[in-house]
C-alpha cells in the first residue's frame, strides 16, 4: 500500500514519470520526495534498501528541474527514481557488497551502467540489499540481515530470492520505479519470478560489466576480471514492474556500440520457438510447468528435443568450482567476511590451468550446440519453486529435496552460455506466489525475446 494517497507518482511507471517531468507537469523534486517518503514508510518492514541517497537524490532532482527550465533535453528517464543493487558501484553513495569488509566503502566513480542511467535523467534513491558478494540465491547477510518479499504475509513471510532480492523487493513495493541488479546464476531472473516483476539478463557484452563486485580494483574503478567465472558470466540487468520499463532501461544501459533493435520490428508469428519444462536434470513443480506450457502454447512453441540444455547446469557448477576467489580476498579492506564467505574461501577448489581450459572449451561447444537446437527462442521455467518461506533453505519438489542452487538449475543452464533471457510474470502458485517464465533468445536478440514476452 502507498504511504499517502496524494503521492500519485508512487507506483507510476517510468514512461509516465519521464513524460510528465519533461513536460513540467510535475517537478523531479516532487517525484523524488514522494518516493523517499514511501521508502521511509515501507523499508523498515522489508529491509530492501540498505543505503538511502536522500541528499544526493534531491540535489540531482533540483539540477534536472533547472535543466528542463532552461529548455534543455533531460533524457529518456527524466526524473525517474531508481535503485541499484549494493554490488554495483555508485559515486558518492556507500557500496558494501553486503560485507562487513566494505561496510564504509564509498566509491568515487559510478559503474558505467549507473552513469548511463544518470545521464538519461534517472535519479538514484538508494542501494539495495544483497547476500555477501552476491553468493547466495537468498538475500541475507551479517551486515544488514534478511530482506522480506512484500508479496508475503505476516503469517508466512517470504524471501524475494537473490541475489538481487533487495532490488526486487524495492521495486515490487513501489519504493523504486526501476532498478539495476546483477545476474550470475539467475540473480535478476529468480527475484523477478519471486516478486512478480519483469527482468532482463542481457547478452554478455551488451552492458559494460565494470563496476560489479567482485572485481579488480584499479584506482577509483572496479573492473570486471576476464580470467574469473564471475568476470566472464556475471552481467548487470534491469528490473521493473512492467516489461516496457525493463526494455527502456536496457536500451539506456546498453553499450553505445551495440545495436539496439526495436521489438516492434519482430514478427512473432514467424519465429521458430521451442519450450522445455526445465533444463532436464532437476524437477520443477507441476504447477510451474503447467504455467510455462500454457504460455508456450500461446506462442505456438514446439517441444525442445535437444541435449545441450541438460548439460548447462552441471557445467555452470563445474566452472564455478574452479574459482579461487582472489578478487574477494583482495577486498578485505577492514573488518572481516561473514561466515558463508569464510567457508567458501576455506573450501574452494584449486583448479589447474588444463582443467579450466577444458571446461571453457566444453562451454564453447555447448554454446554452438544450443544455438543449433533452440530455434529463435526457448521458453522454460525460471525456477523449480515459487518464492519460498523466509527461513527455508531446502525445498521439496516432486519428492526431491532441492537446495536453492538446484532450484535455479534452469537459470544456471542459460547463464553458462551467456544468452539473453527475459522474465515476465505469467501466473500464480496455489499459495499465491508469482510464477515467471524465461524467454531465451539468441545472442544480442533481446528484441526477439521482448517481442514474444509482450504477447504474454
Short mmCIF file of C-alpha atoms in Angstrom, two decimals:
data_model
loop_
_atom_site.label_atom_id
_atom_site.label_comp_id
_atom_site.label_asym_id
_atom_site.label_seq_id
_atom_site.Cartn_x
_atom_site.Cartn_y
_atom_site.Cartn_z
CA UNK A 1 0.00 0.00 0.00
CA UNK A 2 1.12 3.56 -0.64
CA UNK A 3 2.08 5.73 2.31
CA UNK A 4 -0.12 8.61 1.16
CA UNK A 5 -2.94 8.58 -1.39
CA UNK A 6 -1.79 12.03 -2.53
CA UNK A 7 1.53 10.55 -3.64
CA UNK A 8 0.22 9.83 -7.12
CA UNK A 9 3.68 9.33 -8.60
CA UNK A 10 4.47 6.42 -6.29
CA UNK A 11 3.54 3.38 -8.37
CA UNK A 12 3.70 5.23 -11.70
CA UNK A 13 5.76 3.68 -14.48
CA UNK A 14 8.98 5.15 -15.84
CA UNK A 15 7.48 6.25 -19.15
CA UNK A 16 4.71 8.21 -17.41
CA UNK A 17 7.06 9.90 -14.94
CA UNK A 18 9.64 10.85 -17.57
CA UNK A 19 6.99 12.32 -19.86
CA UNK A 20 5.40 14.33 -17.04
CA UNK A 21 8.73 15.66 -15.77
CA UNK A 22 9.83 16.56 -19.29
CA UNK A 23 6.59 18.48 -19.85
CA UNK A 24 6.93 20.17 -16.42
CA UNK A 25 3.62 18.70 -15.29
CA UNK A 26 5.45 17.63 -12.12
CA UNK A 27 8.89 18.50 -10.84
CA UNK A 28 11.59 15.86 -10.49
CA UNK A 29 11.97 17.00 -6.87
CA UNK A 30 8.31 16.25 -6.11
CA UNK A 31 8.59 12.78 -7.65
CA UNK A 32 11.74 12.03 -5.67
CA UNK A 33 10.32 13.42 -2.43
CA UNK A 34 7.27 11.19 -2.76
CA UNK A 35 9.42 8.11 -3.28
CA UNK A 36 11.72 9.00 -0.38
CA UNK A 37 8.67 9.33 1.88
CA UNK A 38 7.43 5.96 0.67
CA UNK A 39 10.85 4.46 1.46
CA UNK A 40 10.57 5.83 5.00
CA UNK A 41 7.19 4.13 5.31
CA UNK A 42 7.85 0.72 3.72
CA UNK A 43 11.53 -0.03 4.08
CA UNK A 44 11.67 -0.68 7.85
CA UNK A 45 9.49 -3.78 7.43
CA UNK A 46 11.15 -5.01 4.24
CA UNK A 47 14.85 -4.17 4.70
CA UNK A 48 15.22 -3.84 0.95
CA UNK A 49 17.18 -0.56 0.74
CA UNK A 50 20.32 -0.53 2.87
CA UNK A 51 21.55 2.97 1.97
CA UNK A 52 19.14 5.80 1.14
CA UNK A 53 20.72 8.52 -1.01
CA UNK A 54 18.43 11.31 0.19
CA UNK A 55 20.64 14.39 -0.14
CA UNK A 56 22.24 13.37 -3.41
CA UNK A 57 18.87 12.44 -4.92
CA UNK A 58 17.32 15.80 -4.06
CA UNK A 59 20.34 17.69 -5.43
CA UNK A 60 20.13 15.77 -8.69
CA UNK A 61 16.37 16.35 -8.90
CA UNK A 62 16.83 20.09 -8.45
CA UNK A 63 19.57 20.13 -11.10
CA UNK A 64 17.32 18.26 -13.52
CA UNK A 65 14.43 20.66 -12.91
CA UNK A 66 16.79 23.54 -13.62
CA UNK A 67 17.98 21.93 -16.85
CA UNK A 68 14.40 21.46 -18.06
CA UNK A 69 13.51 25.04 -17.11
CA UNK A 70 16.34 26.21 -19.38
CA UNK A 71 14.81 24.28 -22.28
CA UNK A 72 17.44 21.55 -22.40
CA UNK A 73 16.64 17.91 -23.17
CA UNK A 74 16.50 15.83 -19.96
CA UNK A 75 16.88 12.26 -21.27
CA UNK A 76 14.71 9.16 -21.62
CA UNK A 77 14.43 8.59 -17.85
CA UNK A 78 13.93 12.19 -16.73
CA UNK A 79 13.17 12.29 -13.02
CA UNK A 80 12.65 8.52 -12.68
CA UNK A 81 13.74 7.27 -9.22
CA UNK A 82 15.86 4.12 -9.45
CA UNK A 83 17.79 1.86 -7.13
CA UNK A 84 20.90 -0.22 -7.68
CA UNK A 85 21.96 -3.47 -6.09
CA UNK A 86 24.67 -2.98 -3.48
CA UNK A 87 27.14 -4.95 -5.60
CA UNK A 88 27.18 -2.10 -8.16
CA UNK A 89 29.44 0.90 -7.53
CA UNK A 90 27.86 4.33 -7.13
CA UNK A 91 29.79 7.59 -6.96
CA UNK A 92 29.38 9.16 -3.52
CA UNK A 93 26.94 6.50 -2.26
CA UNK A 94 28.04 3.66 0.00
CA UNK A 95 28.56 0.33 -1.74
CA UNK A 96 29.14 -2.57 0.65
CA UNK A 97 28.50 -5.76 -1.37
CA UNK A 98 26.70 -6.88 1.79
CA UNK A 99 30.05 -7.36 3.56
CA UNK A 100 31.46 -6.00 6.82
CA UNK A 101 34.78 -5.79 4.97
CA UNK A 102 33.29 -2.98 2.83
CA UNK A 103 30.89 -1.50 5.37
CA UNK A 104 32.26 2.04 4.97
CA UNK A 105 33.19 1.83 1.29
CA UNK A 106 32.11 4.91 -0.71
CA UNK A 107 33.22 4.70 -4.36
CA UNK A 108 34.38 7.75 -6.24
CA UNK A 109 33.15 6.51 -9.64
CA UNK A 110 29.85 5.17 -10.93
CA UNK A 111 29.63 1.82 -12.64
CA UNK A 112 29.16 2.61 -16.37
CA UNK A 113 25.57 1.31 -16.20
CA UNK A 114 24.78 3.66 -13.31
CA UNK A 115 26.44 6.55 -15.16
CA UNK A 116 24.24 5.79 -18.18
CA UNK A 117 21.12 5.88 -16.00
CA UNK A 118 22.09 9.22 -14.53
CA UNK A 119 22.96 10.61 -17.96
CA UNK A 120 19.43 9.66 -19.07
CA UNK A 121 17.97 11.71 -16.19
CA UNK A 122 17.21 8.88 -13.75
CA UNK A 123 17.82 9.66 -10.07
CA UNK A 124 19.40 7.16 -7.68
CA UNK A 125 17.41 6.98 -4.43
CA UNK A 126 19.18 4.06 -2.79
CA UNK A 127 21.23 0.87 -2.76
CA UNK A 128 19.52 -2.47 -2.26
CA UNK A 129 20.35 -5.47 -0.11
CA UNK A 130 22.26 -8.49 -1.39
CA UNK A 131 23.82 -11.59 0.11
CA UNK A 132 27.53 -11.01 0.72
CA UNK A 133 29.21 -10.60 -2.69
CA UNK A 134 26.04 -11.97 -4.27
CA UNK A 135 26.99 -15.55 -3.47
CA UNK A 136 23.54 -16.83 -2.43
CA UNK A 137 20.13 -17.15 -4.00
CA UNK A 138 18.51 -15.93 -0.76
CA UNK A 139 19.01 -12.30 0.28
CA UNK A 140 20.56 -12.16 3.73
CA UNK A 141 23.93 -11.11 5.16
CA UNK A 142 25.56 -10.47 8.53
CA UNK A 143 25.83 -6.73 7.91
CA UNK A 144 22.18 -5.87 7.24
CA UNK A 145 20.13 -9.04 7.78
CA UNK A 146 17.42 -10.53 5.54
CA UNK A 147 15.16 -8.81 3.04
CA UNK A 148 11.44 -9.62 3.10
CA UNK A 149 9.32 -10.12 -0.01
CA UNK A 150 6.47 -7.56 0.00
CA UNK A 151 4.17 -10.19 -1.51
CA UNK A 152 4.36 -12.43 1.54
CA UNK A 153 2.11 -12.29 4.59
CA UNK A 154 2.84 -11.74 8.29
CA UNK A 155 1.87 -15.37 8.88
CA UNK A 156 4.21 -16.69 6.14
CA UNK A 157 6.90 -14.12 5.34
CA UNK A 158 8.59 -14.87 2.02
CA UNK A 159 12.03 -14.41 0.54
CA UNK A 160 12.37 -12.25 -2.57
CA UNK A 161 15.06 -14.65 -3.80
CA UNK A 162 18.53 -13.42 -4.58
CA UNK A 163 20.99 -12.24 -5.08
CA UNK A 164 19.12 -9.16 -6.37
CA UNK A 165 16.42 -9.75 -3.78
CA UNK A 166 16.66 -6.28 -2.25
CA UNK A 167 16.20 -4.79 -5.70
CA UNK A 168 13.14 -6.94 -6.36
CA UNK A 169 11.57 -6.02 -3.01
CA UNK A 170 12.24 -2.30 -3.53
CA UNK A 171 10.59 -2.25 -6.95
CA UNK A 172 7.67 -4.54 -6.08
CA UNK A 173 6.85 -2.36 -3.05
CA UNK A 174 7.00 0.80 -5.23
CA UNK A 175 9.91 2.33 -3.33
CA UNK A 176 11.75 2.39 -6.65
CA UNK A 177 10.41 2.63 -10.20
CA UNK A 178 13.13 0.62 -11.93
CA UNK A 179 16.47 -0.79 -10.88
CA UNK A 180 19.75 -2.42 -11.74
CA UNK A 181 20.60 -5.87 -10.47
CA UNK A 182 23.35 -8.29 -11.36
CA UNK A 183 22.86 -11.80 -12.73
CA UNK A 184 25.38 -14.62 -12.37
CA UNK A 185 23.33 -17.78 -11.86
CA UNK A 186 19.86 -16.22 -12.03
CA UNK A 187 20.15 -13.18 -9.80
CA UNK A 188 17.78 -10.85 -11.67
CA UNK A 189 15.57 -13.62 -13.06
CA UNK A 190 14.84 -15.55 -9.84
CA UNK A 191 13.96 -12.43 -7.77
CA UNK A 192 11.73 -11.18 -10.62
CA UNK A 193 9.97 -14.56 -10.55
CA UNK A 194 9.60 -14.33 -6.75
CA UNK A 195 8.23 -10.77 -6.76
CA UNK A 196 6.11 -10.70 -9.92
CA UNK A 197 8.43 -8.41 -11.90
CA UNK A 198 9.93 -8.18 -15.37
CA UNK A 199 13.68 -8.53 -15.70
CA UNK A 200 16.29 -8.99 -18.38
CA UNK A 201 19.58 -10.83 -18.24
CA UNK A 202 21.29 -9.25 -21.27
CA UNK A 203 23.63 -10.97 -23.69
CA UNK A 204 27.15 -10.95 -22.28
CA UNK A 205 28.76 -7.81 -23.69
CA UNK A 206 25.60 -5.75 -24.21
CA UNK A 207 26.06 -3.92 -20.89
CA UNK A 208 29.52 -2.89 -19.68
CA UNK A 209 30.46 -5.37 -16.91
CA UNK A 210 32.66 -2.95 -14.97
CA UNK A 211 31.59 -1.67 -11.56
CA UNK A 212 30.38 -5.00 -10.16
CA UNK A 213 31.72 -6.75 -7.07
CA UNK A 214 33.72 -8.92 -7.01
CA UNK A 215 36.18 -7.34 -9.43
CA UNK A 216 39.62 -5.83 -9.88
CA UNK A 217 40.27 -2.56 -8.05
CA UNK A 218 42.08 -0.09 -10.32
CA UNK A 219 42.30 3.26 -8.59
CA UNK A 220 38.74 4.53 -8.23
CA UNK A 221 37.45 1.99 -10.72
CA UNK A 222 36.24 -1.59 -10.23
CA UNK A 223 36.86 -3.63 -13.36
CA UNK A 224 35.46 -6.98 -14.44
CA UNK A 225 38.10 -9.71 -14.27
CA UNK A 226 38.07 -11.68 -17.56
CA UNK A 227 40.02 -14.56 -16.00
CA UNK A 228 37.32 -15.47 -13.45
CA UNK A 229 33.95 -17.18 -13.90
CA UNK A 230 32.21 -14.21 -12.24
CA UNK A 231 34.02 -11.79 -14.50
CA UNK A 232 33.03 -13.77 -17.58
CA UNK A 233 29.42 -14.69 -16.79
CA UNK A 234 28.00 -12.04 -14.42
CA UNK A 235 26.16 -9.15 -16.03
CA UNK A 236 24.16 -6.11 -14.94
CA UNK A 237 20.49 -6.29 -15.89
CA UNK A 238 17.32 -4.22 -15.46
CA UNK A 239 14.33 -4.99 -13.24
CA UNK A 240 10.94 -3.25 -13.36
CA UNK A 241 7.25 -3.67 -12.68
CA UNK A 242 6.50 -3.60 -16.42
CA UNK A 243 8.14 -5.13 -19.46
CA UNK A 244 8.19 -1.75 -21.25
CA UNK A 245 10.12 -0.16 -18.38
CA UNK A 246 12.64 -3.02 -18.27
CA UNK A 247 13.18 -2.66 -22.02
CA UNK A 248 13.64 1.11 -21.68
CA UNK A 249 16.30 0.65 -19.00
CA UNK A 250 18.10 -1.95 -21.12
CA UNK A 251 18.15 0.49 -24.02
CA UNK A 252 19.66 3.17 -21.77
CA UNK A 253 22.41 0.98 -20.26
CA UNK A 254 23.36 -0.90 -23.43
CA UNK A 255 26.85 -0.18 -24.70
CA UNK A 256 26.76 2.58 -27.36
CA UNK A 257 28.43 0.37 -29.96
CA UNK A 258 25.85 -2.43 -29.57
CA UNK A 259 22.95 -2.06 -31.99
CA UNK A 260 19.52 -1.62 -30.38
CA UNK A 261 16.73 -3.27 -32.39
CA UNK A 262 13.08 -2.34 -31.86
CA UNK A 263 10.96 -5.25 -30.54
CA UNK A 264 8.10 -3.87 -32.65
CA UNK A 265 10.04 -4.94 -35.74
CA UNK A 266 9.71 -8.64 -34.82
CA UNK A 267 7.04 -10.85 -36.43
CA UNK A 268 6.44 -13.22 -33.51
CA UNK A 269 4.26 -15.48 -35.67
CA UNK A 270 7.22 -16.27 -37.93
CA UNK A 271 9.57 -17.32 -35.10
CA UNK A 272 10.74 -20.88 -34.54
CA UNK A 273 10.03 -21.25 -30.80
CA UNK A 274 10.84 -24.22 -28.59
CA UNK A 275 9.89 -24.88 -24.99
CA UNK A 276 11.13 -27.10 -22.18
CA UNK A 277 9.62 -27.97 -18.78
CA UNK A 278 13.02 -27.35 -17.18
CA UNK A 279 16.67 -27.84 -18.03
CA UNK A 280 16.20 -31.58 -17.79
CA UNK A 281 18.07 -32.75 -14.69
CA UNK A 282 16.24 -31.10 -11.77
CA UNK A 283 12.49 -31.43 -11.13
CA UNK A 284 10.21 -28.41 -11.46
CA UNK A 285 6.91 -28.15 -9.60
CA UNK A 286 3.96 -29.31 -11.67
CA UNK A 287 2.09 -26.00 -11.35
CA UNK A 288 5.08 -24.05 -12.69
CA UNK A 289 5.49 -26.48 -15.60
CA UNK A 290 1.78 -26.11 -16.36
CA UNK A 291 2.05 -22.29 -16.42
CA UNK A 292 5.08 -22.41 -18.72
CA UNK A 293 3.39 -24.94 -21.00
CA UNK A 294 0.34 -22.70 -21.33
CA UNK A 295 2.49 -19.71 -22.27
CA UNK A 296 4.46 -21.82 -24.74
CA UNK A 297 1.17 -22.89 -26.32
CA UNK A 298 0.15 -19.27 -26.78
CA UNK A 299 3.35 -18.73 -28.73
CA UNK A 300 2.93 -21.87 -30.86
CA UNK A 301 6.12 -23.38 -29.46
CA UNK A 302 7.27 -26.91 -30.23
CA UNK A 303 8.87 -29.14 -27.61
CA UNK A 304 12.63 -28.73 -27.23
CA UNK A 305 14.25 -32.07 -28.14
CA UNK A 306 17.96 -31.26 -27.82
CA UNK A 307 20.56 -32.36 -25.29
CA UNK A 308 22.68 -29.22 -24.76
CA UNK A 309 20.27 -27.59 -22.31
CA UNK A 310 20.50 -30.54 -19.94
CA UNK A 311 24.27 -30.17 -19.68
CA UNK A 312 24.37 -26.45 -18.90
CA UNK A 313 23.59 -26.56 -15.17
CA UNK A 314 26.31 -29.10 -14.43
CA UNK A 315 28.86 -27.14 -16.46
CA UNK A 316 27.94 -23.95 -14.62
CA UNK A 317 28.67 -25.72 -11.33
CA UNK A 318 31.93 -27.15 -12.60
CA UNK A 319 33.15 -23.77 -13.80
CA UNK A 320 32.09 -22.09 -10.58
CA UNK A 321 34.02 -24.66 -8.55
CA UNK A 322 37.27 -23.65 -10.27
CA UNK A 323 37.21 -20.12 -8.82
CA UNK A 324 39.95 -19.21 -6.36
CA UNK A 325 38.05 -16.04 -5.29
CA UNK A 326 41.19 -13.90 -5.27
CA UNK A 327 39.08 -10.86 -6.23
CA UNK A 328 37.17 -11.26 -2.97
CA UNK A 329 40.16 -11.90 -0.72
CA UNK A 330 41.82 -8.76 -2.11
CA UNK A 331 38.86 -6.71 -0.84
CA UNK A 332 39.40 -7.35 2.86
CA UNK A 333 39.92 -3.64 3.45
CA UNK A 334 38.64 -3.58 7.01
CA UNK A 335 36.59 -5.85 9.22
CA UNK A 336 36.08 -9.44 8.19
CA UNK A 337 33.98 -11.53 5.88
CA UNK A 338 30.82 -13.29 7.00
CA UNK A 339 30.70 -16.96 7.87
CA UNK A 340 29.47 -18.09 4.45
CA UNK A 341 32.28 -16.28 2.64
CA UNK A 342 34.89 -17.59 5.08
CA UNK A 343 33.65 -21.12 4.45
CA UNK A 344 33.68 -20.58 0.70
CA UNK A 345 37.26 -19.31 0.78
CA UNK A 346 38.40 -22.16 3.02
CA UNK A 347 36.85 -24.90 0.91
CA UNK A 348 37.46 -23.52 -2.58
CA UNK A 349 38.81 -25.90 -5.21
CA UNK A 350 42.21 -25.01 -6.68
CA UNK A 351 41.90 -25.99 -10.32
CA UNK A 352 44.89 -26.30 -12.64
CA UNK A 353 45.00 -24.46 -15.95
CA UNK A 354 44.38 -27.58 -18.02
CA UNK A 355 41.14 -28.33 -16.16
CA UNK A 356 39.94 -24.75 -16.55
CA UNK A 357 40.76 -24.61 -20.26
CA UNK A 358 38.96 -27.90 -20.88
CA UNK A 359 35.83 -26.62 -19.16
CA UNK A 360 35.79 -23.41 -21.20
CA UNK A 361 36.29 -25.46 -24.36
CA UNK A 362 33.30 -27.55 -23.34
CA UNK A 363 31.35 -24.36 -22.81
CA UNK A 364 32.20 -23.16 -26.33
CA UNK A 365 30.90 -26.40 -27.83
CA UNK A 366 27.77 -26.18 -25.68
CA UNK A 367 27.01 -22.67 -26.95
CA UNK A 368 27.07 -23.85 -30.56
CA UNK A 369 25.00 -26.95 -29.81
CA UNK A 370 22.27 -24.97 -28.04
CA UNK A 371 22.15 -22.45 -30.88
CA UNK A 372 21.54 -25.34 -33.28
CA UNK A 373 18.80 -26.84 -31.08
CA UNK A 374 16.77 -23.96 -29.62
CA UNK A 375 15.34 -22.22 -32.68
CA UNK A 376 14.84 -18.46 -32.47
CA UNK A 377 13.54 -18.58 -28.89
CA UNK A 378 13.50 -21.03 -25.99
CA UNK A 379 10.76 -20.86 -23.34
CA UNK A 380 11.39 -22.50 -19.96
CA UNK A 381 10.80 -22.04 -16.22
CA UNK A 382 12.81 -19.62 -14.11
CA UNK A 383 12.99 -21.92 -11.10
CA UNK A 384 11.63 -25.13 -9.64
CA UNK A 385 9.66 -23.32 -6.92
CA UNK A 386 7.86 -20.08 -6.19
CA UNK A 387 9.01 -17.54 -3.58
CA UNK A 388 9.96 -19.66 -0.55
CA UNK A 389 9.21 -19.00 3.13
CA UNK A 390 11.85 -16.66 4.52
CA UNK A 391 13.84 -19.07 6.70
CA UNK A 392 13.68 -22.11 4.40
CA UNK A 393 16.78 -23.27 2.51
CA UNK A 394 15.63 -26.75 1.37
CA UNK A 395 12.64 -27.22 -0.89
CA UNK A 396 10.61 -30.33 -1.63
CA UNK A 397 9.78 -30.62 -5.33
CA UNK A 398 8.09 -33.69 -6.71
CA UNK A 399 9.50 -35.81 -3.88
CA UNK A 400 13.07 -34.50 -4.09
CA UNK A 401 14.68 -32.09 -1.62
CA UNK A 402 16.39 -29.27 -3.51
CA UNK A 403 18.93 -26.66 -2.46
CA UNK A 404 18.44 -23.15 -3.81
CA UNK A 405 21.25 -23.86 -6.31
CA UNK A 406 19.36 -26.87 -7.63
CA UNK A 407 16.09 -24.93 -7.70
CA UNK A 408 17.79 -22.44 -10.05
CA UNK A 409 19.08 -25.06 -12.49
CA UNK A 410 17.08 -23.60 -15.40
CA UNK A 411 18.68 -20.19 -14.81
CA UNK A 412 22.20 -21.56 -14.42
CA UNK A 413 21.91 -23.52 -17.67
CA UNK A 414 21.30 -20.24 -19.51
CA UNK A 415 23.90 -18.25 -17.58
CA UNK A 416 26.72 -20.55 -18.67
CA UNK A 417 26.07 -19.91 -22.39
CA UNK A 418 25.56 -16.17 -21.91
CA UNK A 419 22.35 -15.88 -23.93
CA UNK A 420 19.81 -13.13 -23.18
CA UNK A 421 16.79 -14.05 -21.08
CA UNK A 422 13.66 -12.00 -20.47
CA UNK A 423 11.44 -12.87 -17.50
CA UNK A 424 7.80 -11.86 -17.17
CA UNK A 425 5.14 -12.97 -14.67
CA UNK A 426 2.56 -15.35 -16.14
CA UNK A 427 0.56 -16.73 -13.21
CA UNK A 428 0.49 -17.71 -9.55
CA UNK A 429 1.20 -20.78 -7.48
CA UNK A 430 -1.54 -22.37 -5.37
CA UNK A 431 -0.29 -20.39 -2.36
CA UNK A 432 -0.49 -17.07 -4.23
CA UNK A 433 3.14 -16.53 -5.19
CA UNK A 434 4.04 -15.30 -8.70
CA UNK A 435 5.23 -17.57 -11.50
CA UNK A 436 7.65 -16.14 -14.04
CA UNK A 437 8.75 -17.58 -17.36
CA UNK A 438 12.10 -17.26 -19.13
CA UNK A 439 12.18 -16.36 -22.82
CA UNK A 440 15.72 -17.05 -24.01
CA UNK A 441 16.87 -15.59 -27.31
CA UNK A 442 19.97 -15.93 -29.44
CA UNK A 443 22.90 -13.61 -28.61
CA UNK A 444 22.10 -9.90 -28.99
CA UNK A 445 18.49 -10.70 -29.91
CA UNK A 446 16.90 -9.27 -26.79
CA UNK A 447 14.34 -7.60 -29.07
CA UNK A 448 13.06 -11.02 -30.13
CA UNK A 449 12.53 -12.14 -26.53
CA UNK A 450 10.93 -8.80 -25.65
CA UNK A 451 8.51 -9.05 -28.59
CA UNK A 452 7.42 -12.54 -27.59
CA UNK A 453 7.17 -11.60 -23.91
CA UNK A 454 4.83 -8.75 -24.82
CA UNK A 455 2.40 -11.38 -26.14
CA UNK A 456 2.19 -12.95 -22.68
#
